Short mmCIF file of C-alpha atoms and ligand atoms in Angstrom, two decimals:
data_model
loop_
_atom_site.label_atom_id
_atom_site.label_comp_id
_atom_site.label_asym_id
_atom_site.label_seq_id
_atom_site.Cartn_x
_atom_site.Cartn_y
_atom_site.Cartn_z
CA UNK A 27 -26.12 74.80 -69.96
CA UNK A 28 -24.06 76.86 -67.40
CA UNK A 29 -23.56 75.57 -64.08
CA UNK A 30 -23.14 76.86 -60.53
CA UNK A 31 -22.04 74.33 -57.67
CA UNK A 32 -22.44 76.23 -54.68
CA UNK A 33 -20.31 74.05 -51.82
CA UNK A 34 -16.78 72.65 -51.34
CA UNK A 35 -16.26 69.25 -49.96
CA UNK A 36 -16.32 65.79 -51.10
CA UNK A 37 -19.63 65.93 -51.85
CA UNK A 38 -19.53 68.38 -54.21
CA UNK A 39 -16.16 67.24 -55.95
CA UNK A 40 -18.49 64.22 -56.94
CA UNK A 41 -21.06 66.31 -58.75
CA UNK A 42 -18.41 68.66 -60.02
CA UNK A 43 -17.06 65.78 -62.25
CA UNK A 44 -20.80 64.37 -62.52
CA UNK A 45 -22.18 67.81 -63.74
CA UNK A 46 -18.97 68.37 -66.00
CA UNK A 47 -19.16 65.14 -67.86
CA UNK A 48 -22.62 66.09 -68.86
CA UNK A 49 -22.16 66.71 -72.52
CA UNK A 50 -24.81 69.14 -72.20
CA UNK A 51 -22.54 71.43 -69.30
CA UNK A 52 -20.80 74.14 -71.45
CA UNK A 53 -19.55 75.87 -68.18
CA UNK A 54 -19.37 75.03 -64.35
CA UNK A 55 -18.48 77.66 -62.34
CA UNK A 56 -18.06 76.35 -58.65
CA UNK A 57 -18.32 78.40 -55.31
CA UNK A 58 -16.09 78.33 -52.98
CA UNK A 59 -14.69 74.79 -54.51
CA UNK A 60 -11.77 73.54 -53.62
CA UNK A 61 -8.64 72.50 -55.71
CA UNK A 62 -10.38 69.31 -56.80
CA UNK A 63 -13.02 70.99 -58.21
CA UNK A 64 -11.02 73.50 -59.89
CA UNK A 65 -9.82 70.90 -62.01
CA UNK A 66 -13.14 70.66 -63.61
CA UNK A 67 -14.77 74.37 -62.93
CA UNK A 68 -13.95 77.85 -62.51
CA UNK A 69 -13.95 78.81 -58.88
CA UNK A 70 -15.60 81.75 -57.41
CA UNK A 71 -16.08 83.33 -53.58
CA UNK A 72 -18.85 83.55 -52.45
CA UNK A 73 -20.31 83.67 -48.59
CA UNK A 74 -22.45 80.47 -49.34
CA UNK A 75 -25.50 81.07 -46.65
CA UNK A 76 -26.04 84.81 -47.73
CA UNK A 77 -29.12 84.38 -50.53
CA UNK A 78 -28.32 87.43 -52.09
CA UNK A 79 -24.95 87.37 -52.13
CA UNK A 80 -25.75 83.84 -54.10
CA UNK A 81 -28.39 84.93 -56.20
CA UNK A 82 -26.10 88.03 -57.57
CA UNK A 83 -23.47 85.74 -58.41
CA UNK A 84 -25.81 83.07 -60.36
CA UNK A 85 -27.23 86.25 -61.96
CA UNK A 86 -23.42 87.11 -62.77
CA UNK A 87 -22.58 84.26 -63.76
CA UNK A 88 -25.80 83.84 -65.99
CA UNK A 89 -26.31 80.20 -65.03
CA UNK A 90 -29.05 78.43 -66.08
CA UNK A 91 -29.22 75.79 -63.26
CA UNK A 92 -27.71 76.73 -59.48
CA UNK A 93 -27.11 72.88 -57.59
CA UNK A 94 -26.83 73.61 -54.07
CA UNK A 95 -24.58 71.19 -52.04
CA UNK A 96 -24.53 71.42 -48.44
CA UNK A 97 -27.63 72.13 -45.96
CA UNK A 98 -26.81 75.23 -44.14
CA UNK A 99 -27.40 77.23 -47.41
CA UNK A 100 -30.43 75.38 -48.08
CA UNK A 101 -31.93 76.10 -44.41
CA UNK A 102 -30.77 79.72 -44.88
CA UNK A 103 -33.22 80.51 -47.89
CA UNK A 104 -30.48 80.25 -50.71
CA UNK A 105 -32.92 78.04 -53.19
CA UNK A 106 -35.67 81.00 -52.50
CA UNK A 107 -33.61 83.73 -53.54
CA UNK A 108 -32.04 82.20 -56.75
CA UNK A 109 -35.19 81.08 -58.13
CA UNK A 110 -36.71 84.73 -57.07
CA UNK A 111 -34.41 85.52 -60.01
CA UNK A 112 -36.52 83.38 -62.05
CA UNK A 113 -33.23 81.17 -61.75
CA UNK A 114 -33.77 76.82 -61.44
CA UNK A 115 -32.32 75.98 -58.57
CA UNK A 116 -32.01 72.45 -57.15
CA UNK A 117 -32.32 72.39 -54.11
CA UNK A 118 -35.61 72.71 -51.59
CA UNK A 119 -36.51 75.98 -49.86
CA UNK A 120 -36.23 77.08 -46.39
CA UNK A 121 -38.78 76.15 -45.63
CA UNK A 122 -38.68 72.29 -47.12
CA UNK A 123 -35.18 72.39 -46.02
CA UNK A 124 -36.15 72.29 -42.22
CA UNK A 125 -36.87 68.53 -42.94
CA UNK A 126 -33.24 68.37 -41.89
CA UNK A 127 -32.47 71.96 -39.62
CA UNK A 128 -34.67 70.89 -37.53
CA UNK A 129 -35.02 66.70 -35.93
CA UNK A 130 -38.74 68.23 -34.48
CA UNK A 131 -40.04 69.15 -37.60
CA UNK A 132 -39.10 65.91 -39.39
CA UNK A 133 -41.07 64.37 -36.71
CA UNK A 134 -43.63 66.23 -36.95
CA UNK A 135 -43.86 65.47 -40.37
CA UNK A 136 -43.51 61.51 -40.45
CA UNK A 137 -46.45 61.22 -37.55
CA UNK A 138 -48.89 63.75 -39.96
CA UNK A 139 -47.45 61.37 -43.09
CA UNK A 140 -47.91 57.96 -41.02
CA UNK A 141 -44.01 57.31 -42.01
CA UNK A 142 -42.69 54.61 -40.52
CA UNK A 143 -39.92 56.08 -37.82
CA UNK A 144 -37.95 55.80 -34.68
CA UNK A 145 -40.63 57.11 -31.50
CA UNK A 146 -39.13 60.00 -30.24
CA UNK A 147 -40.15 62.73 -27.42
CA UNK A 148 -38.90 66.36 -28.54
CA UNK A 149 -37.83 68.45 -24.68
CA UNK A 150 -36.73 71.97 -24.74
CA UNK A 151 -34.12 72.98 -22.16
CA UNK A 152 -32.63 69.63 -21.29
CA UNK A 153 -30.00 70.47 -18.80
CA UNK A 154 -32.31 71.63 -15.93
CA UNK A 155 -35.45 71.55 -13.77
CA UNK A 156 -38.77 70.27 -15.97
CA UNK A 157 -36.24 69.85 -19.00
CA UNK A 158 -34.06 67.54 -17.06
CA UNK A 159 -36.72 65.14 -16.10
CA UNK A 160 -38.32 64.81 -18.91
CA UNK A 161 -35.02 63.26 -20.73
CA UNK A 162 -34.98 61.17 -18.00
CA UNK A 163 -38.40 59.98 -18.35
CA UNK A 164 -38.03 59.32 -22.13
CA UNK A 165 -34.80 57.81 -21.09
CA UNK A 166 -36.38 55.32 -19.02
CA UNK A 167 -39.58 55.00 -21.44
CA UNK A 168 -37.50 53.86 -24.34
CA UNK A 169 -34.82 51.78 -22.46
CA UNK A 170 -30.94 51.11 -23.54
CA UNK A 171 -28.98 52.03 -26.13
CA UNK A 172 -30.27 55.41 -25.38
CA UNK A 173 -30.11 57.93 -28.76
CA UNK A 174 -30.24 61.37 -28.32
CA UNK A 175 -29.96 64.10 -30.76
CA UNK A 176 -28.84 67.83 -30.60
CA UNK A 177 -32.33 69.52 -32.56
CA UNK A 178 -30.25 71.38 -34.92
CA UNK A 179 -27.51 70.90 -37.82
CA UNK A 180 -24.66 69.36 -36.22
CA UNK A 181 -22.68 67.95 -39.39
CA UNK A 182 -23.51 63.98 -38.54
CA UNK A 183 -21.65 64.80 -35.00
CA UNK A 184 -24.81 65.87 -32.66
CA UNK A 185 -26.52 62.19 -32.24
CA UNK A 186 -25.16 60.01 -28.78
CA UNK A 187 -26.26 56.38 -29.30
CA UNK A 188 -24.46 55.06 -25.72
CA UNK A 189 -25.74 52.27 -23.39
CA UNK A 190 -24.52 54.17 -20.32
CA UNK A 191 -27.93 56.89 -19.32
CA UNK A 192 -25.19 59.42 -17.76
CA UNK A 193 -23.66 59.93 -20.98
CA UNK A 194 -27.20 60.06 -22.38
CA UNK A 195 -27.79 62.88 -19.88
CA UNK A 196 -24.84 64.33 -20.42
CA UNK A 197 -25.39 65.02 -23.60
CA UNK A 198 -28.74 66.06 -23.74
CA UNK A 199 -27.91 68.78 -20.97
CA UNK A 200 -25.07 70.39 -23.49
CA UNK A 201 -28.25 70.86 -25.96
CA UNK A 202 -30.38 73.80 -26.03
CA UNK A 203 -33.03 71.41 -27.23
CA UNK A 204 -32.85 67.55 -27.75
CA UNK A 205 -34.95 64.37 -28.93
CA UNK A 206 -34.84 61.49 -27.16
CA UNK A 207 -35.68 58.46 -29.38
CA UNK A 208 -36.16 54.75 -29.38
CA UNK A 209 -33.28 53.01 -30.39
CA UNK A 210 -34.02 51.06 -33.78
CA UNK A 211 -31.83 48.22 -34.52
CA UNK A 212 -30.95 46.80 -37.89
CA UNK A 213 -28.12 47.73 -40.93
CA UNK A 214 -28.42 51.04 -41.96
CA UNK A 215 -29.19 52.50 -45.82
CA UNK A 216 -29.43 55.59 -47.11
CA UNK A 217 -31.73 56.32 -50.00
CA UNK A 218 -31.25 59.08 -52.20
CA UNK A 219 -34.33 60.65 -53.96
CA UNK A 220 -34.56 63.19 -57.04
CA UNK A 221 -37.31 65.10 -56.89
CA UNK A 222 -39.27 68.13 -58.02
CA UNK A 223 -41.64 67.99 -55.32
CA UNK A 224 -44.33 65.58 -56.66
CA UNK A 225 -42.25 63.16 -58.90
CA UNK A 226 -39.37 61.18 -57.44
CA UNK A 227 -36.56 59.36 -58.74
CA UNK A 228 -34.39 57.07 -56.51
CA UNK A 229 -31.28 56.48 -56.80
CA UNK A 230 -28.83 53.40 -55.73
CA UNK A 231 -28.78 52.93 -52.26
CA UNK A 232 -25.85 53.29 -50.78
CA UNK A 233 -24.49 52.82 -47.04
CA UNK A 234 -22.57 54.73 -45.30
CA UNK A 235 -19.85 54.02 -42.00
CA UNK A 236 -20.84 57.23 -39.50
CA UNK A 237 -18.46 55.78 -36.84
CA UNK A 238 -14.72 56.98 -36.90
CA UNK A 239 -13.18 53.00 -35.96
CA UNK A 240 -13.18 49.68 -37.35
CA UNK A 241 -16.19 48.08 -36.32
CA UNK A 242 -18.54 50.74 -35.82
CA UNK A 243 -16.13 52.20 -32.82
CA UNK A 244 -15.54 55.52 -31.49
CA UNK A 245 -17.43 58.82 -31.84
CA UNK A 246 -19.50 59.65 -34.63
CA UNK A 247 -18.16 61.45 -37.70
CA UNK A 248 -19.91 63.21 -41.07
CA UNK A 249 -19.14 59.73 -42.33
CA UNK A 250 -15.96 57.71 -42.91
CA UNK A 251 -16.76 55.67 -46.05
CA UNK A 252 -19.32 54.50 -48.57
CA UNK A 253 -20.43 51.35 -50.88
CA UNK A 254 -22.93 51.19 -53.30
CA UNK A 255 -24.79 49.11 -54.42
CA UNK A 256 -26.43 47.01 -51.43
CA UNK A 257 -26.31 42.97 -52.17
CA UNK A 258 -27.92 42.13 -48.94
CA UNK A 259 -30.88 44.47 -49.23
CA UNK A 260 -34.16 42.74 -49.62
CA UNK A 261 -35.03 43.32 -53.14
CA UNK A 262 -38.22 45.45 -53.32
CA UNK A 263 -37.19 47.87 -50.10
CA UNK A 264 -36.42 50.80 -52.31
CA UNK A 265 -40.06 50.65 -53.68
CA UNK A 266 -41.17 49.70 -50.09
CA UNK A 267 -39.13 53.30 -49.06
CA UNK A 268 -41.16 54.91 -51.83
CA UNK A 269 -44.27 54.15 -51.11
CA UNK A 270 -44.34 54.06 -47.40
CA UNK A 271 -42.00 57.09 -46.62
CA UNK A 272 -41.03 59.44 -49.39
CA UNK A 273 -44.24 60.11 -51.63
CA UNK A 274 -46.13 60.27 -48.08
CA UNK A 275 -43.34 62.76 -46.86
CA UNK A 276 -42.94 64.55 -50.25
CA UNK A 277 -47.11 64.68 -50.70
CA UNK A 278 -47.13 66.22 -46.43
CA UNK A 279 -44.72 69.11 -47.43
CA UNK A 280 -47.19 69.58 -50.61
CA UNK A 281 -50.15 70.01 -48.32
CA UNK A 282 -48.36 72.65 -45.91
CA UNK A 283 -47.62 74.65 -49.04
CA UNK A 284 -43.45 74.00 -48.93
CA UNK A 285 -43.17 71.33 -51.58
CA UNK A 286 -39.60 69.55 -51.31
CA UNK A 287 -37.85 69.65 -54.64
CA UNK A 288 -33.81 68.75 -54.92
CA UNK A 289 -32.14 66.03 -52.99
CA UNK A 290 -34.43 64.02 -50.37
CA UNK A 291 -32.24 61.78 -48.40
CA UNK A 292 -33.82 59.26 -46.47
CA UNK A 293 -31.76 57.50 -43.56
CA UNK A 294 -32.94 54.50 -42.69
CA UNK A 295 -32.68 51.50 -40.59
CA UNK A 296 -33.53 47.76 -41.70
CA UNK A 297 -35.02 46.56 -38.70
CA UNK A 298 -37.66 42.99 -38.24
CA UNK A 299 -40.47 45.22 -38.80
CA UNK A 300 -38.95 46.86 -41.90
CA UNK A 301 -37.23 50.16 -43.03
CA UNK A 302 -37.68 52.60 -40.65
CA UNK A 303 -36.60 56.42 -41.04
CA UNK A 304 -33.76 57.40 -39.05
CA UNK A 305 -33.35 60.99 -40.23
CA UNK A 306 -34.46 63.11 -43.48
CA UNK A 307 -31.29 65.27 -44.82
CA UNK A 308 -32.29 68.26 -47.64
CA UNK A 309 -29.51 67.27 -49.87
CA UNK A 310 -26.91 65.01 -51.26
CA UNK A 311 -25.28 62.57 -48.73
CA UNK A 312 -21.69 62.51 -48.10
CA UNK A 313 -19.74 60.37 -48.97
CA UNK A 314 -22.76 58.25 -50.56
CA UNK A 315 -22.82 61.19 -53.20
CA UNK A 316 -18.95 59.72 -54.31
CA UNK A 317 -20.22 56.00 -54.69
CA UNK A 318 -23.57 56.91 -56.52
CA UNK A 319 -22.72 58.93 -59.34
CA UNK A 320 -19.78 57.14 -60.46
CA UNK A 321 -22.39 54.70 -61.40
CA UNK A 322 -25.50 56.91 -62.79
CA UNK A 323 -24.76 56.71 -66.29
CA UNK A 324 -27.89 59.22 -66.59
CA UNK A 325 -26.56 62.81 -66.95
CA UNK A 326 -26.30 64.66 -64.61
CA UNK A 327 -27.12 68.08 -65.24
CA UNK A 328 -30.57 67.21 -67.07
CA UNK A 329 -32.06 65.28 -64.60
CA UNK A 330 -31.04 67.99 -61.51
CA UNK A 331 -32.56 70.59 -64.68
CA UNK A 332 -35.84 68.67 -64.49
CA UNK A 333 -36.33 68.76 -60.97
CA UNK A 334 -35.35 72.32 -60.35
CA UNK A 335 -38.12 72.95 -63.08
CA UNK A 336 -40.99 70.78 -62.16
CA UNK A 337 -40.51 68.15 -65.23
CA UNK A 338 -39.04 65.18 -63.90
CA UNK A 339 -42.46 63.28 -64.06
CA UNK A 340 -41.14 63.85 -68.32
CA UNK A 341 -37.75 62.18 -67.48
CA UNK A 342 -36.15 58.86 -68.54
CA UNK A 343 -35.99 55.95 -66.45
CA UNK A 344 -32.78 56.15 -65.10
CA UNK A 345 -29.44 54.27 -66.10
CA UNK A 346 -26.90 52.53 -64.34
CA UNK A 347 -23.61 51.32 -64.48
CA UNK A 348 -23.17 47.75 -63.41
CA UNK A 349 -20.60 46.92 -61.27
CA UNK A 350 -19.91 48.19 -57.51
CA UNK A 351 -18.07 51.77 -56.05
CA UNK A 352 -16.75 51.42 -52.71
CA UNK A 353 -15.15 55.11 -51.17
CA UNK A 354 -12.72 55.41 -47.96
CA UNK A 355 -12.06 58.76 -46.82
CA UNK A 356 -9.15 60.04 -45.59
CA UNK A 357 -9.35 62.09 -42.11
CA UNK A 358 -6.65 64.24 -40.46
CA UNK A 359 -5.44 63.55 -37.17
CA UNK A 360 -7.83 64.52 -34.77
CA UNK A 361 -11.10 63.92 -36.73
CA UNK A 362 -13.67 64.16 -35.63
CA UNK A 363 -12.18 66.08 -32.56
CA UNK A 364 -10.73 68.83 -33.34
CA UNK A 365 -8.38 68.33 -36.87
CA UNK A 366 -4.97 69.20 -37.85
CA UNK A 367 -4.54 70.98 -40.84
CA UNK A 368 -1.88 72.46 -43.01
CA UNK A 369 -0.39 68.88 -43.64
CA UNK A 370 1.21 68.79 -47.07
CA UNK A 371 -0.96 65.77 -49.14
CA UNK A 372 0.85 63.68 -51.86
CA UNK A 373 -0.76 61.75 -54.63
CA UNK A 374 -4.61 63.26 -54.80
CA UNK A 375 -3.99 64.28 -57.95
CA UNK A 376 -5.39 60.74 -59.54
CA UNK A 377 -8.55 59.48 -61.08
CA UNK A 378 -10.65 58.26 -58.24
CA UNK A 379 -9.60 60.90 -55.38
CA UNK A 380 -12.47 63.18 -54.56
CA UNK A 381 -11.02 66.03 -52.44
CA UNK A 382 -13.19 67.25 -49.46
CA UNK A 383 -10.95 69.38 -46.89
CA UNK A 384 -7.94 70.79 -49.03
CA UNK A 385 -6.21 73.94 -49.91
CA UNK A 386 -3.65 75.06 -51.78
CA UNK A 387 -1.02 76.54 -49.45
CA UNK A 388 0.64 80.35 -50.36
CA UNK A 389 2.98 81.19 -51.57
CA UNK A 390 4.12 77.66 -53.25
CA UNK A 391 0.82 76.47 -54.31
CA UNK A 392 1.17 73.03 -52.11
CA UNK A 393 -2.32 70.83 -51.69
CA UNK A 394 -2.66 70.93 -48.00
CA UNK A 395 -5.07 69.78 -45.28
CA UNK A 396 -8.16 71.94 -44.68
CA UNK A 397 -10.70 70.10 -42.50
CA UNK A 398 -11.36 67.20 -40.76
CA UNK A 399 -12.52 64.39 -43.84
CA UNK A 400 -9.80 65.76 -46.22
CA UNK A 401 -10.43 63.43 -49.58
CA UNK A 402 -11.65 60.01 -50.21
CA UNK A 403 -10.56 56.80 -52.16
CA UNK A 404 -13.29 56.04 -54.72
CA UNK A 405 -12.85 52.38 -56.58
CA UNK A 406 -14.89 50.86 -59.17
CA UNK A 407 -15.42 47.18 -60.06
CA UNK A 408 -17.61 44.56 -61.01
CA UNK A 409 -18.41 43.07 -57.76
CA UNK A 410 -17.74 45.08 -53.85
CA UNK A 411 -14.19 43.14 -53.45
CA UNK A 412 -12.76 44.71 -56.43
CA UNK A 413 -13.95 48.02 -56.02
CA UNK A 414 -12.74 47.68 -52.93
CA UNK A 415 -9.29 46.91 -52.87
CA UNK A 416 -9.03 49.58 -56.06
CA UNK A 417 -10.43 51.90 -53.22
CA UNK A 418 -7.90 50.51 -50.68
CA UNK A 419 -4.79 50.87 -53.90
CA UNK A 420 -6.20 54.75 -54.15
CA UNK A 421 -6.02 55.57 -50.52
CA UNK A 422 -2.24 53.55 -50.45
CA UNK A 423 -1.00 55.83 -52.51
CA UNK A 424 -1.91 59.21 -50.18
CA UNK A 425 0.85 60.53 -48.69
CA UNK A 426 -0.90 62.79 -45.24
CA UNK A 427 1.30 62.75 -42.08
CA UNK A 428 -0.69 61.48 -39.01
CA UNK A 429 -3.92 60.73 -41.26
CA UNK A 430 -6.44 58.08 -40.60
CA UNK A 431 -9.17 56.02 -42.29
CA UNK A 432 -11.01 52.76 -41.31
CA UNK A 433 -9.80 49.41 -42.98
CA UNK A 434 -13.57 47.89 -43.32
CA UNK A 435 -15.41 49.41 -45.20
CA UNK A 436 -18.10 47.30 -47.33
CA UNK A 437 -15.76 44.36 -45.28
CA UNK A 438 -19.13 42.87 -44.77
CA UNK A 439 -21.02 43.63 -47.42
CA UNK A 440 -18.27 42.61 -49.61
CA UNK A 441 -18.00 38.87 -47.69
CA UNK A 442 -21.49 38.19 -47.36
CA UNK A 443 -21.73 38.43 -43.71
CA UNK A 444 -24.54 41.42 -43.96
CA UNK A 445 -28.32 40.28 -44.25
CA UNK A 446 -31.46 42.28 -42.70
CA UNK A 447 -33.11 40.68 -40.18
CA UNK A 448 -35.72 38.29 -40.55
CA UNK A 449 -38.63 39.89 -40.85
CA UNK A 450 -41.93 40.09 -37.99
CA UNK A 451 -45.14 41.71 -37.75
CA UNK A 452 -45.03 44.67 -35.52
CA UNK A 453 -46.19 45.17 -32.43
CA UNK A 454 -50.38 46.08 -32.52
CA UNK A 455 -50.43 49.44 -32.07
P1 LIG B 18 -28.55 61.13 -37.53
O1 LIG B 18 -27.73 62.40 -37.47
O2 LIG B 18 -29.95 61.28 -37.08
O3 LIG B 18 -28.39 60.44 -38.83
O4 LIG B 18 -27.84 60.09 -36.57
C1 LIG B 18 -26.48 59.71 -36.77
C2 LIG B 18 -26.33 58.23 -36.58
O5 LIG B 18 -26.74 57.84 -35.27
C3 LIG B 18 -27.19 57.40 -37.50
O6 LIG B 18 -26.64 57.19 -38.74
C4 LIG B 18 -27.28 56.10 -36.73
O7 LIG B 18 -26.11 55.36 -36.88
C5 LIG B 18 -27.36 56.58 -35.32
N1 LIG B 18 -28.78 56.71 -34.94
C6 LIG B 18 -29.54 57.82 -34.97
N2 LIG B 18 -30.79 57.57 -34.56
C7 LIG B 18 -30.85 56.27 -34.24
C8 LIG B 18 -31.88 55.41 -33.74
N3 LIG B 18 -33.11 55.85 -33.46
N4 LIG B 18 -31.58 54.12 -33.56
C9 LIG B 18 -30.32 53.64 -33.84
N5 LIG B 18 -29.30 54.41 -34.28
C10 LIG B 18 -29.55 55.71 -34.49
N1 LIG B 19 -23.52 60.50 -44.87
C1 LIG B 19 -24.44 61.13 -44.01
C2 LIG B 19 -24.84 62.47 -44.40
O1 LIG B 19 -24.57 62.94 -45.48
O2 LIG B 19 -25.50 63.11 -43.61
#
């Protein structure tokens, strides 16, 4: 099989070594890549949210299976025109892929579905006049922490959760459209779902740390760190998750004639009345992506094949790895502000580094700094504490002036100290 990644962050660096140790990948051919990738695939340019320009290259390229990484080329048709070329592609159309371009029409979805989710009032025009006080009155409806989200793809950064209704405000007037949601409180998991539109595979779930400081501090980032799998979850959530939200969600998109097939991501929350959906995403999650696959035994390639053509109902159960992965990423000073780049990095080159934001500098070839989450730590090991300190040993060894990364990661998990609440009926509706 010959494979084209389209993407170039951490996220895809994962499936780059996923895909390649397939042992039925002949060729991966990568687009744009980075220089972690190219360790494993051939790199190509490409402007990643121009279908055509995509399309041509798979074409090129004569690959029989195009995996699209991040959303943006997802929401801009990409999946539509590759398989116009009677190419598989995983990843969900333009249409499908609004269940993450657009907050609105995920929750427009989950209330036709009856998924479980946060409630949430959608207002156009937020800074001014009928716009204004209508965040205010969904403000005041929901109560404290307040959580407001820009409508459109942000990258993780366009959600306020704040206790203090004038930064609420504030934010929502910055937006040219926001939703205003009920807060929902509870440990969060992310649930990542194979599918080909009607059958779906989940994988391990994972959880990710979306605030830049120890302790769940600071601003929100695309994510700061991962652990899979989840000790504390109750068992039986993940078929819970299935039942209740994705073949609901997956059988709504059916009915409005945009099947979902590729990478559902479900965010959720654990709260008393049980997993609630925080947000849908259209493809892999980052960094989850770099904890799960180390431990999917399953290859790769095959079972993104049988989604992108409609046969995964036909696919093995899938197999794991036992053991933990635990990931830490690396950020450049100023993440998630505005980020430095151009610092020279020292020891990525090592087993267990999955580059995100790097370049190789002209005309000496250096790996520098490119972005804001510039590479992660990812350690194995039997239990969370050893794949976390080998995550902690990976990210020692790093050499980035001024970098940053948090220290506690799966901390909790790893100790014990994380259990879901105790769970109680919900209110009568
Ligand atoms: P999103 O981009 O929708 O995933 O939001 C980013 C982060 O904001 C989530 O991972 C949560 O940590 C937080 N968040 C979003 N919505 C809610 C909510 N309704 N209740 C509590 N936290 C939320
Ligand atoms: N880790 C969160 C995301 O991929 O959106």
């Amino acid at each position: 099989m010959r494979v084209l990644l389209l993407g170039g962050g951490g996220r895809e660096h994962a499936l780059a070594l996923g895909l390649a140790a397939d042992p039925a990948v002949e060729e991966l051919i990568a687009a744009p890549g980075n220089p972690g990738i190219a360790t494993v695939a051939r790199l190509r340019q490409v402007q990643p949210t121009d279908p055509a320009s995509v399309a041509a290259l798979a074409a090129e390229v004569r690959a029989d299976l195009v995996v699209v990484g991040p959303e943006a080329p997802l929401v801009a048709g990409v999946a539509d025109a590759v398989r116009a070329r009677g190419i598989p592609c995983f990843g969900p159309s333009g249409a499908a892929a609004r269940i993450e371009g657009s907050k609105a029409f995920a929750k427009d979805v989950m209330a036709a579905a009856g998924v479980p989710t946060a409630r949430a009032r959608a207002v156009q025009n937020p800074g001014s006049g009928v716009g204004a006080a209508l965040v205010a009155q969904a403000l005041d409806e929901f109560g404290p922490p307040y959580v407001v989200k820009d409508d459109g793809l942000a990258a993780g950064k366009g959600v306020v959760v704040t206790g203090d209704r004038s930064a609420a405000i504030e934010h929502a007037a910055g937006c040219g459209r926001v939703v205003v949601e009920e807060y929902l409180a509870g440990p969060e998991v992310s649930l990542l779902v194979v599918t080909d539109g009607e059958a779906a595979l989940p994988l391990l779930p994972a959880q990710d740390f979306k605030r830049v400081g120890d302790g769940d501090t600071g601003p929100n980032t695309g994510g700061m760190g991962a652990y899979a799998p989840l000790p504390w979850l109750p068992p039986g959530t993940v078929d819970e998750v299935m039942a209740a939200v994705v073949r609901p969600t997956l059988a709504e998109l059916r009915h409005r004639g945009t099947p979902f097939a590729g990478l559902l991501y479900v965010g959720l929350a654990i709260t008393s009345h049980g997993p609630r959906v925080i947000e849908f995403n259209a493809r892999f999650g980052d960094p989850e992506t770099q904890v799960v696959l180390p431990l999917l035994e399953t290859p790769l390639a095959g079972l993104l094949h049988a989604a992108a053509t409609g046969t995964l109902a036909g696919h093995p159960p899938l197999r794991w790895r036992s053991g933990a992965a635990v990931t830490v990423v690396v950020a450049s000073a100023g993440y998630p502000g505005t980020p430095r780049t151009g610092d020279v990095i020292t020891g990525a080159e090592r087993t267990g580094i999955v580059q995100a934001g790097t370049a190789r500098r002209d005309p000496d070839g250096a790996l520098v700094s490119a972005g804001g989450r510039v590479l992660s730590g990812t350690g194995l090991g039997a239990d969370l504490d050893a794949a976390r300190t080998a995550a902690y040993e990976l990210v020692a060894g790093i050499g980035l002036p001024d970098s940053h990364h948090r220290s506690d990661i799966a901390a909790l998990a790893a100790a014990g100290r994380l259990a879901a609440p105790v769970r109680t009926a919900p209110p009568a509706h």
